[in-house]
């Protein structure tokens, strides 16, 4: 039976860079999740007769959330849900299913790289028929309606068994429980030359993939070990756990130090990769070598000819403003357009849909292409393996040759976490006001060329987005400041710094960027305002 439940708004359901993210316990409050889902439904004109892809990264509250979602979709008249077996679905696999089945969209229950568990975070990513997360115009509408909500609809039917593949029905809605991996594999087989990759492993090539106890374990085991023939045990931490085993499933130098240490040890494999909680981020490592995500995007772009799906040419590339300019150098040399967008994958969607770009990426360990409308962690690793298989070169060789050709852009991101929201907001507004006065000033040996907010005019829908403050220096160095939009409490200030070098490729990154970091802190008065003398996380 369909029930109408009276409710009251919580008022804080604003979606950030990657959907709605809250503390798990906040999401578990009475009617909280329900309010949000009903607000999404209301904002898109209802779900009557519509079909959606549904799944999550398996974190704490995933199972309960999916059951609630099913009952609400049924009560609101949805036609059908395609649900990953056991409620599991990586973000890229979900995007693929939306496009492949031409559904009206999809819901992924994940707070991505944020820690999970009862004391961690939970989240909802909502994608529309593009396969990508919806633009700000829609998230604004959802937020507005969530502040006015008075009731939601839900079926009182029993929980649905999601362990068996096949068809079921609840109210008038059809449910199809599917193997979330097979379609994803089929998609990747169309992009890459799997035989070439099989031969690579046959030749004795060794790799390690760290799933960080999150969603990509079963995907990676099937793809790398079962299909491509990587040695058994190559995929580690392969079972998704509700609390990710206490890990912070963010594949970077800090949160996957285990993998980094392993790759700098005597036991290191030829290659290593890791993915985040929901499988859209990737980290690339070679033997005793780390590739920055910005370099990775540039290197993939410069080697697209080694991948069957791209070898006949690509439309163009795009990066977020905070990502280093490495990829734009490649684009320029190869006569490709290079778009610079605000942080957040949704900004790439219009560019892909209008055939302006094929490859894109962000400094935050996200790389992808127009095969779907989300970043894709396993795709990025297969791309790297394809280059290695075709060239016979190591990760380090490939990267060093890239630097020889284009110069090296030293890059690092510094995060100041747990700030008081009002302090962080004021820091940004005061800094913005000060920017024009910084022009031509010298700081610690660096002369400022220009300082301004980053403003993006979407060439497709004409919308304008302002995100972050950028200081450009005369030598090509750059500092970008922005506040994170994925946190579940407090504020995080991100300071992104890059500095190019044409000849010296062997400096320590932190040392190279030291004076720029000092400048970044002075200009924004970070220590005085936040009490922090150094960043909490450097990646
Ligand atoms: C962060 C990253 C951004 C990424 C977003 C979602 O956002 O910086 O590049 O698109 O997370 O990624 P923010 O606003 O905290 O800087 V995921 O893997 O969390 O969906
Ligand atoms: Co993610």
Coordinates of C-alpha atoms and ligand atoms in Angstrom, one line a residue:
X1 CA 0.0 0.0 0.0
X2 CA 1.2 3.5 -0.8
X3 CA 1.5 5.8 2.2
X4 CA 1.8 9.5 2.5
X5 CA 4.0 10.5 5.4
X6 CA 3.9 14.0 6.9
X7 CA 7.4 15.4 7.4
X8 CA 9.3 18.6 8.2
X9 CA 12.2 20.1 6.3
X10 CA 15.7 19.9 7.7
X11 CA 16.9 22.9 5.7
X12 CA 20.5 21.7 5.1
X13 CA 20.2 19.4 2.1
X14 CA 22.3 21.4 -0.3
X15 CA 24.3 19.3 -2.8
X16 CA 28.0 20.0 -3.2
X17 CA 30.7 19.1 -5.7
X18 CA 29.6 15.4 -5.7
X19 CA 26.0 15.2 -4.6
X20 CA 24.6 15.4 -1.1
X21 CA 27.2 14.4 1.6
X22 CA 26.4 14.1 5.3
X23 CA 27.5 12.3 8.4
X24 CA 26.0 8.8 8.2
X25 CA 24.2 9.5 11.5
X26 CA 22.7 12.7 10.0
X27 CA 21.5 10.7 7.0
X28 CA 20.0 8.1 9.3
X29 CA 17.8 10.6 11.1
X30 CA 14.0 10.2 10.9
X31 CA 12.8 11.2 7.4
X32 CA 16.1 12.8 6.5
X33 CA 17.0 10.5 3.5
X34 CA 13.3 10.3 2.5
X35 CA 13.0 14.1 2.5
X36 CA 15.9 14.4 0.2
X37 CA 14.8 11.7 -2.3
X38 CA 11.3 13.1 -2.4
X39 CA 12.7 16.6 -3.0
X40 CA 14.7 15.2 -6.0
X41 CA 11.6 13.5 -7.3
X42 CA 9.6 16.8 -6.9
X43 CA 12.3 18.9 -8.5
X44 CA 12.3 16.8 -11.7
X45 CA 8.6 16.7 -12.2
X46 CA 8.0 13.4 -10.5
X47 CA 9.2 9.9 -11.5
X48 CA 6.0 8.5 -12.9
X49 CA 6.7 6.1 -15.7
X50 CA 10.5 6.7 -15.4
X51 CA 13.3 4.2 -15.1
X52 CA 16.4 4.6 -12.9
X53 CA 19.7 2.8 -12.3
X54 CA 20.3 2.3 -8.5
X55 CA 23.2 1.1 -6.4
X56 CA 25.9 2.1 -3.9
X57 CA 29.4 1.6 -2.9
X58 CA 28.4 -0.7 -0.1
X59 CA 29.1 1.6 2.8
X60 CA 27.2 1.6 6.1
X61 CA 23.5 2.5 5.5
X62 CA 23.7 1.5 1.8
X63 CA 21.4 -1.5 2.3
X64 CA 18.8 0.4 4.3
X65 CA 18.9 3.4 1.9
X66 CA 18.3 1.3 -1.1
X67 CA 15.3 -0.4 0.5
X68 CA 13.8 3.0 1.3
X69 CA 14.6 4.3 -2.2
X70 CA 12.8 1.3 -3.8
X71 CA 9.7 1.8 -1.7
X72 CA 9.7 5.6 -2.5
X73 CA 10.2 5.1 -6.2
X74 CA 7.4 2.5 -6.3
X75 CA 5.1 4.8 -4.3
X76 CA 5.9 7.7 -6.7
X77 CA 4.9 5.7 -9.7
X78 CA 8.3 4.9 -11.2
X79 CA 8.2 2.3 -14.0
X80 CA 11.4 0.4 -13.3
X81 CA 14.6 0.2 -11.3
X82 CA 17.8 -1.5 -12.5
X83 CA 19.6 -2.4 -9.3
X84 CA 23.1 -3.8 -8.8
X85 CA 23.2 -7.2 -7.1
X86 CA 23.3 -6.8 -3.4
X87 CA 22.9 -3.1 -3.9
X88 CA 26.4 -2.7 -5.2
X89 CA 27.4 -0.4 -8.0
X90 CA 30.4 1.7 -8.8
X91 CA 29.8 5.3 -10.0
X92 CA 31.3 4.7 -13.5
X93 CA 29.4 1.4 -13.9
X94 CA 26.2 3.2 -13.0
X95 CA 26.8 6.0 -15.5
X96 CA 27.4 3.3 -18.2
X97 CA 24.1 1.6 -17.3
X98 CA 22.2 4.8 -17.6
X99 CA 23.6 5.4 -21.1
X100 CA 23.3 1.9 -22.3
X101 CA 19.7 1.4 -21.1
X102 CA 18.7 5.0 -21.9
X103 CA 17.2 5.3 -18.5
X104 CA 16.0 8.7 -17.0
X105 CA 19.0 8.7 -14.7
X106 CA 20.4 7.0 -11.7
X107 CA 21.1 7.2 -8.0
X108 CA 24.4 6.2 -6.5
X109 CA 24.6 5.9 -2.7
X110 CA 28.1 6.9 -1.9
X111 CA 30.1 9.7 -0.2
X112 CA 32.9 8.7 -2.6
X113 CA 36.3 9.1 -1.1
X114 CA 35.0 10.2 2.3
X115 CA 35.4 7.6 5.1
X116 CA 32.4 5.4 5.7
X117 CA 30.9 3.5 8.7
X118 CA 28.5 4.7 11.4
X119 CA 30.9 7.6 12.3
X120 CA 31.8 8.3 8.7
X121 CA 29.9 9.8 5.8
X122 CA 27.1 8.8 3.6
X123 CA 26.0 10.4 0.3
X124 CA 23.7 10.5 -2.7
X125 CA 24.8 11.2 -6.2
X126 CA 22.0 11.9 -8.6
X127 CA 22.5 11.7 -12.4
X128 CA 20.1 12.4 -15.1
X129 CA 19.7 10.9 -18.6
X130 CA 23.1 12.3 -19.6
X131 CA 24.7 9.7 -17.3
X132 CA 26.3 12.6 -15.4
X133 CA 25.5 14.5 -12.2
X134 CA 22.9 17.3 -12.7
X135 CA 23.8 20.9 -13.2
X136 CA 23.6 23.5 -10.5
X137 CA 20.3 24.8 -11.8
X138 CA 18.7 21.5 -10.8
X139 CA 20.6 21.0 -7.5
X140 CA 19.5 24.5 -6.5
X141 CA 15.9 23.5 -7.2
X142 CA 16.2 20.3 -5.2
X143 CA 17.6 22.3 -2.3
X144 CA 14.8 24.8 -2.6
X145 CA 12.1 22.1 -2.5
X146 CA 13.9 20.3 0.3
X147 CA 13.4 23.4 2.5
X148 CA 9.6 23.4 1.8
X149 CA 8.8 19.7 1.9
X150 CA 5.8 18.6 3.9
X151 CA 5.2 15.0 2.9
X152 CA 6.6 12.1 1.0
X153 CA 5.3 8.9 -0.5
X154 CA 6.4 5.4 0.4
X155 CA 5.2 1.9 -0.1
X156 CA 4.7 -0.3 3.0
X157 CA 5.8 -3.4 1.1
X158 CA 8.3 -5.8 2.6
X159 CA 12.1 -5.4 1.8
X160 CA 13.2 -6.6 -1.5
X161 CA 15.7 -9.4 -1.8
X162 CA 18.6 -8.0 -3.9
X163 CA 20.8 -11.0 -3.7
X164 CA 19.4 -12.8 -6.7
X165 CA 19.7 -11.7 -10.3
X166 CA 16.3 -11.4 -12.0
X167 CA 12.9 -9.6 -12.1
X168 CA 10.6 -8.7 -9.2
X169 CA 7.7 -6.3 -8.7
X170 CA 6.7 -3.9 -5.9
X171 CA 3.5 -2.0 -6.2
X172 CA 3.3 -1.4 -10.0
X173 CA 7.1 -1.0 -10.4
X174 CA 9.4 -3.5 -11.9
X175 CA 12.8 -4.2 -10.4
X176 CA 15.6 -5.9 -12.3
X177 CA 18.5 -7.0 -10.2
X178 CA 21.5 -7.1 -12.4
X179 CA 25.2 -8.1 -12.4
X180 CA 26.7 -4.7 -12.1
X181 CA 30.1 -5.8 -13.5
X182 CA 29.4 -7.6 -16.8
X183 CA 28.1 -4.5 -18.7
X184 CA 31.0 -2.5 -17.4
X185 CA 33.4 -5.1 -18.7
X186 CA 31.7 -5.2 -22.1
X187 CA 32.0 -1.4 -22.3
X188 CA 35.7 -1.5 -21.5
X189 CA 36.3 -4.3 -24.0
X190 CA 35.0 -2.0 -26.7
X191 CA 37.5 0.7 -25.7
X192 CA 40.7 -1.2 -25.1
X193 CA 42.6 -4.0 -26.8
X194 CA 42.1 -6.7 -24.2
X195 CA 44.3 -9.1 -26.2
X196 CA 47.3 -6.7 -26.0
X197 CA 46.7 -6.4 -22.3
X198 CA 46.5 -10.2 -21.9
X199 CA 49.8 -10.5 -23.7
X200 CA 51.3 -7.9 -21.4
X201 CA 50.5 -10.1 -18.3
X202 CA 51.6 -13.2 -20.1
X203 CA 55.0 -11.7 -20.6
X204 CA 55.4 -11.6 -16.8
X205 CA 54.3 -8.0 -16.1
X206 CA 53.3 -7.5 -12.5
X207 CA 50.8 -5.2 -11.0
X208 CA 49.0 -4.4 -7.7
X209 CA 45.6 -2.9 -7.5
X210 CA 44.3 -1.6 -4.2
X211 CA 40.6 -1.5 -4.0
X212 CA 40.8 0.0 -0.5
X213 CA 38.1 -2.3 0.8
X214 CA 35.6 -0.5 -1.4
X215 CA 33.4 -1.0 -4.4
X216 CA 36.0 -1.8 -7.1
X217 CA 37.4 -5.0 -5.5
X218 CA 35.0 -7.3 -7.4
X219 CA 35.3 -5.3 -10.6
X220 CA 39.1 -5.3 -10.5
X221 CA 39.4 -9.0 -9.6
X222 CA 37.2 -9.9 -12.5
X223 CA 39.0 -7.6 -15.0
X224 CA 42.7 -7.8 -14.0
X225 CA 42.9 -11.3 -12.6
X226 CA 40.2 -13.4 -14.2
X227 CA 40.1 -11.8 -17.7
X228 CA 43.5 -10.2 -18.3
X229 CA 45.5 -12.8 -16.4
X230 CA 47.3 -10.7 -13.7
X231 CA 48.6 -13.0 -11.0
X232 CA 46.1 -14.0 -8.4
X233 CA 46.3 -11.8 -5.4
X234 CA 47.3 -8.8 -7.6
X235 CA 44.1 -7.1 -6.4
X236 CA 44.3 -6.3 -2.7
X237 CA 41.7 -5.2 -0.1
X238 CA 39.2 -6.5 -2.7
X239 CA 36.1 -7.1 -0.5
X240 CA 33.9 -4.1 -0.1
X241 CA 33.4 -3.5 3.7
X242 CA 30.7 -1.2 5.2
X243 CA 33.4 0.9 6.9
X244 CA 36.1 0.3 4.4
X245 CA 38.0 -1.4 7.2
X246 CA 38.6 1.9 8.8
X247 CA 40.4 3.2 5.7
X248 CA 39.9 6.7 4.2
X249 CA 39.2 5.3 0.7
X250 CA 40.9 8.2 -1.1
X251 CA 43.7 7.0 -3.4
X252 CA 46.5 9.5 -2.9
X253 CA 49.9 9.7 -1.3
X254 CA 48.5 10.3 2.2
X255 CA 45.5 8.0 2.5
X256 CA 47.0 5.1 0.5
X257 CA 50.5 5.4 1.9
X258 CA 50.5 1.6 2.2
X259 CA 50.5 1.2 -1.6
X260 CA 53.0 4.0 -2.0
X261 CA 55.4 2.5 0.5
X262 CA 55.0 -0.9 -1.2
X263 CA 55.8 0.6 -4.6
X264 CA 58.9 2.3 -3.2
X265 CA 60.1 -1.0 -1.6
X266 CA 62.2 -3.9 -3.0
X267 CA 59.0 -5.9 -3.5
X268 CA 57.4 -3.3 -5.8
X269 CA 55.5 -4.5 -8.8
X270 CA 55.9 -3.1 -12.4
X271 CA 52.7 -1.1 -11.9
X272 CA 50.2 -0.2 -9.3
X273 CA 46.9 1.5 -9.2
X274 CA 44.2 2.3 -6.6
X275 CA 40.6 3.5 -6.7
X276 CA 38.4 5.4 -4.3
X277 CA 35.3 4.4 -2.4
X278 CA 32.9 4.5 -5.4
X279 CA 35.5 3.7 -8.1
X280 CA 35.7 6.9 -10.0
X281 CA 39.2 8.1 -8.8
X282 CA 42.5 6.6 -9.6
X283 CA 46.1 6.8 -8.4
X284 CA 48.9 5.6 -10.8
X285 CA 52.3 4.4 -9.5
X286 CA 55.2 2.8 -11.2
X287 CA 58.2 1.0 -9.6
X288 CA 59.6 3.6 -7.2
X289 CA 57.6 6.2 -9.0
X290 CA 54.4 8.3 -8.6
X291 CA 52.5 10.1 -11.4
X292 CA 50.6 13.2 -10.4
X293 CA 47.0 13.1 -11.7
X294 CA 47.7 16.3 -13.7
X295 CA 50.6 14.6 -15.4
X296 CA 48.6 11.4 -15.9
X297 CA 45.9 13.3 -17.8
X298 CA 48.5 15.0 -20.0
X299 CA 50.3 11.6 -20.7
X300 CA 47.0 9.8 -21.6
X301 CA 46.2 12.7 -23.9
X302 CA 49.6 12.5 -25.6
X303 CA 49.2 8.7 -26.1
X304 CA 45.6 8.3 -27.2
X305 CA 46.7 6.6 -30.4
X306 CA 47.5 3.4 -28.3
X307 CA 43.8 2.9 -27.4
X308 CA 41.5 1.6 -30.2
X309 CA 38.6 3.8 -29.2
X310 CA 40.6 7.0 -29.5
X311 CA 43.2 6.1 -32.2
X312 CA 41.3 7.8 -35.0
X313 CA 41.4 11.1 -33.1
X314 CA 39.8 12.8 -30.2
X315 CA 37.7 16.0 -30.1
X316 CA 39.5 17.8 -27.4
X317 CA 40.4 17.8 -23.8
X318 CA 39.3 19.6 -20.6
X319 CA 40.6 20.0 -17.1
X320 CA 39.4 21.7 -13.9
X321 CA 40.9 25.1 -13.2
X322 CA 42.8 23.7 -10.2
X323 CA 44.4 21.0 -12.3
X324 CA 47.9 21.8 -13.7
X325 CA 48.3 23.1 -17.2
X326 CA 50.2 20.0 -18.3
X327 CA 47.4 18.7 -20.4
X328 CA 46.9 22.1 -22.2
X329 CA 50.5 22.0 -23.3
X330 CA 49.8 18.6 -25.0
X331 CA 46.6 19.9 -26.5
X332 CA 48.4 22.9 -27.9
X333 CA 51.1 20.8 -29.5
X334 CA 48.5 18.4 -30.9
X335 CA 46.2 21.1 -32.1
X336 CA 43.4 20.2 -29.8
X337 CA 41.1 22.5 -27.9
X338 CA 41.7 22.5 -24.1
X339 CA 38.8 23.7 -22.0
X340 CA 39.2 24.8 -18.4
X341 CA 36.1 24.3 -16.2
X342 CA 35.3 24.6 -12.5
X343 CA 35.9 21.8 -10.1
X344 CA 33.3 19.0 -10.3
X345 CA 32.7 16.4 -13.0
X346 CA 29.3 17.8 -13.9
X347 CA 31.0 20.6 -15.8
X348 CA 32.5 18.2 -18.3
X349 CA 29.1 16.7 -19.3
X350 CA 28.0 19.5 -21.6
X351 CA 31.4 19.5 -23.3
X352 CA 31.2 15.7 -23.9
X353 CA 27.6 15.8 -25.0
X354 CA 28.4 18.5 -27.6
X355 CA 31.4 16.6 -28.9
X356 CA 33.8 19.3 -27.8
X357 CA 36.0 17.0 -25.7
X358 CA 36.9 13.3 -25.4
X359 CA 39.3 13.2 -22.5
X360 CA 39.2 15.1 -19.2
X361 CA 40.4 15.1 -15.7
X362 CA 40.9 16.7 -12.4
X363 CA 43.9 17.0 -10.0
X364 CA 41.9 15.1 -7.4
X365 CA 42.9 11.8 -8.9
X366 CA 40.0 11.8 -11.4
X367 CA 40.4 11.0 -15.1
X368 CA 37.9 9.9 -17.7
X369 CA 36.5 10.1 -21.2
X370 CA 33.3 10.5 -23.1
X371 CA 32.7 6.7 -22.8
X372 CA 30.5 7.7 -19.8
X373 CA 29.8 10.9 -17.9
X374 CA 31.7 10.2 -14.7
X375 CA 35.4 9.8 -14.0
X376 CA 36.5 6.2 -14.2
X377 CA 39.2 4.7 -12.0
X378 CA 39.6 1.3 -13.7
X379 CA 39.4 2.9 -17.2
X380 CA 42.4 5.1 -16.3
X381 CA 44.4 2.1 -15.2
X382 CA 43.6 0.2 -18.4
X383 CA 44.7 3.2 -20.4
X384 CA 48.0 3.3 -18.7
X385 CA 48.5 -0.5 -19.2
X386 CA 47.6 0.0 -22.9
X387 CA 50.4 2.6 -23.2
X388 CA 52.8 0.3 -21.4
X389 CA 51.8 -2.7 -23.6
X390 CA 52.2 -0.7 -26.8
X391 CA 55.5 1.0 -26.0
X392 CA 57.2 -1.6 -23.7
X393 CA 58.2 1.3 -21.5
X394 CA 57.9 1.7 -17.7
X395 CA 55.7 4.2 -16.0
X396 CA 58.8 6.2 -15.0
X397 CA 60.2 6.1 -18.6
X398 CA 56.9 7.3 -20.1
X399 CA 56.6 10.1 -17.6
X400 CA 60.2 11.2 -17.9
X401 CA 60.0 11.3 -21.7
X402 CA 56.9 13.4 -21.3
X403 CA 58.8 15.9 -19.2
X404 CA 61.6 16.0 -21.8
X405 CA 59.1 16.8 -24.4
X406 CA 56.9 19.3 -22.6
X407 CA 58.8 20.3 -19.5
X408 CA 57.7 19.3 -16.0
X409 CA 55.0 21.1 -14.1
X410 CA 55.7 20.5 -10.4
X411 CA 52.3 20.3 -8.7
X412 CA 50.8 19.8 -5.2
X413 CA 47.6 20.5 -3.4
X414 CA 47.6 21.6 0.2
X415 CA 44.4 21.2 2.3
X416 CA 43.6 23.1 5.4
X417 CA 40.9 21.1 7.1
X418 CA 38.3 21.5 9.8
X419 CA 38.1 25.2 9.6
X420 CA 35.3 27.2 11.0
X421 CA 32.9 27.9 8.1
X422 CA 32.7 31.6 8.8
X423 CA 36.5 32.0 9.0
X424 CA 37.0 30.2 5.7
X425 CA 34.3 32.2 4.0
X426 CA 35.7 35.5 5.2
X427 CA 39.2 34.5 4.2
X428 CA 37.9 33.9 0.7
X429 CA 35.9 37.1 0.4
X430 CA 38.7 39.3 1.8
X431 CA 41.2 37.6 -0.5
X432 CA 39.0 38.2 -3.5
X433 CA 38.8 41.9 -2.6
X434 CA 42.5 42.1 -2.4
X435 CA 43.3 40.4 -5.7
X436 CA 43.4 43.4 -8.0
X437 CA 46.0 45.1 -5.7
X438 CA 48.3 42.2 -6.1
X439 CA 49.1 42.7 -9.7
X440 CA 52.9 43.2 -10.5
X441 CA 53.8 42.7 -6.8
X442 CA 56.8 40.5 -5.8
X443 CA 56.5 37.7 -3.2
X444 CA 59.4 35.5 -2.2
X445 CA 61.1 35.9 -5.6
X446 CA 57.9 35.5 -7.6
X447 CA 56.2 38.3 -9.5
X448 CA 52.5 38.3 -9.9
X449 CA 51.1 38.6 -13.4
X450 CA 47.5 38.6 -12.7
X451 CA 45.1 37.7 -9.8
X452 CA 41.4 37.2 -10.3
X453 CA 38.5 34.9 -9.5
X454 CA 38.0 31.9 -11.8
X455 CA 34.9 32.4 -13.9
X456 CA 33.5 29.8 -16.3
X457 CA 31.1 30.6 -19.1
X458 CA 29.6 27.3 -20.2
X459 CA 29.8 27.4 -24.1
X460 CA 26.9 25.0 -24.3
X461 CA 24.2 26.3 -22.0
X462 CA 25.5 29.8 -21.4
X463 CA 25.5 29.5 -17.6
X464 CA 28.2 31.2 -15.6
X465 CA 30.0 29.7 -12.6
X466 CA 32.5 31.4 -10.3
X467 CA 34.7 29.0 -8.4
X468 CA 38.0 29.7 -6.8
X469 CA 40.6 32.5 -6.8
X470 CA 43.6 32.3 -9.1
X471 CA 47.0 34.0 -8.9
X472 CA 49.2 33.7 -12.0
X473 CA 52.9 34.5 -11.8
X474 CA 55.1 35.8 -14.6
X475 CA 57.2 32.6 -14.7
X476 CA 54.0 30.5 -15.4
X477 CA 53.6 29.4 -11.7
X478 CA 50.1 29.5 -10.4
X479 CA 48.2 29.4 -7.0
X480 CA 44.5 28.6 -6.9
X481 CA 42.4 28.8 -3.7
X482 CA 39.0 27.3 -3.3
X483 CA 36.8 25.8 -0.6
X484 CA 35.8 22.2 -0.8
X485 CA 32.3 21.3 -1.6
X486 CA 32.4 17.7 -0.5
X487 CA 32.8 17.9 3.2
X488 CA 30.2 16.8 5.7
X489 CA 31.1 19.3 8.4
X490 CA 33.2 22.5 8.8
X491 CA 35.2 23.9 5.9
X492 CA 38.3 22.8 4.0
X493 CA 40.5 25.3 2.2
X494 CA 42.3 23.8 -0.7
X495 CA 45.4 25.6 -2.0
X496 CA 46.6 24.3 -5.4
X497 CA 50.1 25.2 -6.5
X498 CA 52.0 24.6 -9.7
X499 CA 55.3 25.7 -11.1
X500 CA 56.8 24.8 -14.4
X501 CA 60.4 23.8 -15.1
X502 CA 61.9 23.2 -18.6
X503 CA 65.1 21.6 -17.6
X504 CA 65.3 20.3 -14.0
X505 CA 63.1 17.3 -13.5
X506 CA 64.6 15.9 -10.3
X507 CA 63.7 18.4 -7.6
X508 CA 61.7 17.5 -4.6
X509 CA 58.2 18.8 -5.2
X510 CA 57.6 20.3 -1.8
X511 CA 61.0 22.1 -2.0
X512 CA 60.3 23.4 -5.4
X513 CA 57.0 24.8 -4.3
X514 CA 58.1 26.0 -0.9
X515 CA 58.3 29.7 -1.7
X516 CA 55.0 29.6 -3.6
X517 CA 53.3 27.9 -0.6
X518 CA 54.8 30.6 1.6
X519 CA 53.4 33.2 -0.7
X520 CA 50.0 31.5 -0.8
X521 CA 49.9 31.5 3.0
X522 CA 51.0 35.1 3.3
X523 CA 48.7 36.5 0.7
X524 CA 45.6 34.9 2.2
X525 CA 46.7 35.3 5.8
X526 CA 46.1 31.6 6.4
X527 CA 48.0 31.3 9.6
X528 CA 46.6 34.4 11.2
X529 CA 43.1 33.6 10.3
X530 CA 43.0 29.8 10.9
X531 CA 45.8 29.4 13.4
X532 CA 47.3 26.7 11.2
X533 CA 51.0 27.0 10.3
X534 CA 50.9 24.2 7.8
X535 CA 48.4 22.2 5.7
X536 CA 46.8 19.1 7.2
X537 CA 47.0 17.1 4.0
X538 CA 49.5 17.4 1.1
X539 CA 48.7 15.4 -2.0
Ligands
LIG1 C1 36.5 17.0 -4.6 C2 37.5 17.2 -5.7 C3 36.8 17.4 -7.0 C4 35.9 16.2 -7.3 C5 34.9 16.0 -6.1 C6 34.1 14.8 -6.3 O1 35.6 18.2 -4.5 O2 38.3 18.3 -5.4 O3 37.8 17.5 -8.0 O4 35.2 16.4 -8.5 O5 35.6 15.9 -4.9 O6 34.8 13.6 -6.4 P1 35.9 19.3 -3.4 O7 34.8 20.3 -3.7 O8 35.9 18.7 -2.1 O9 37.2 19.9 -3.7 V1 34.3 12.1 -5.8 O10 35.4 10.9 -6.2 O11 34.3 12.6 -4.2 O12 32.8 12.0 -6.4
LIG2 CO1 34.6 9.1 -6.0

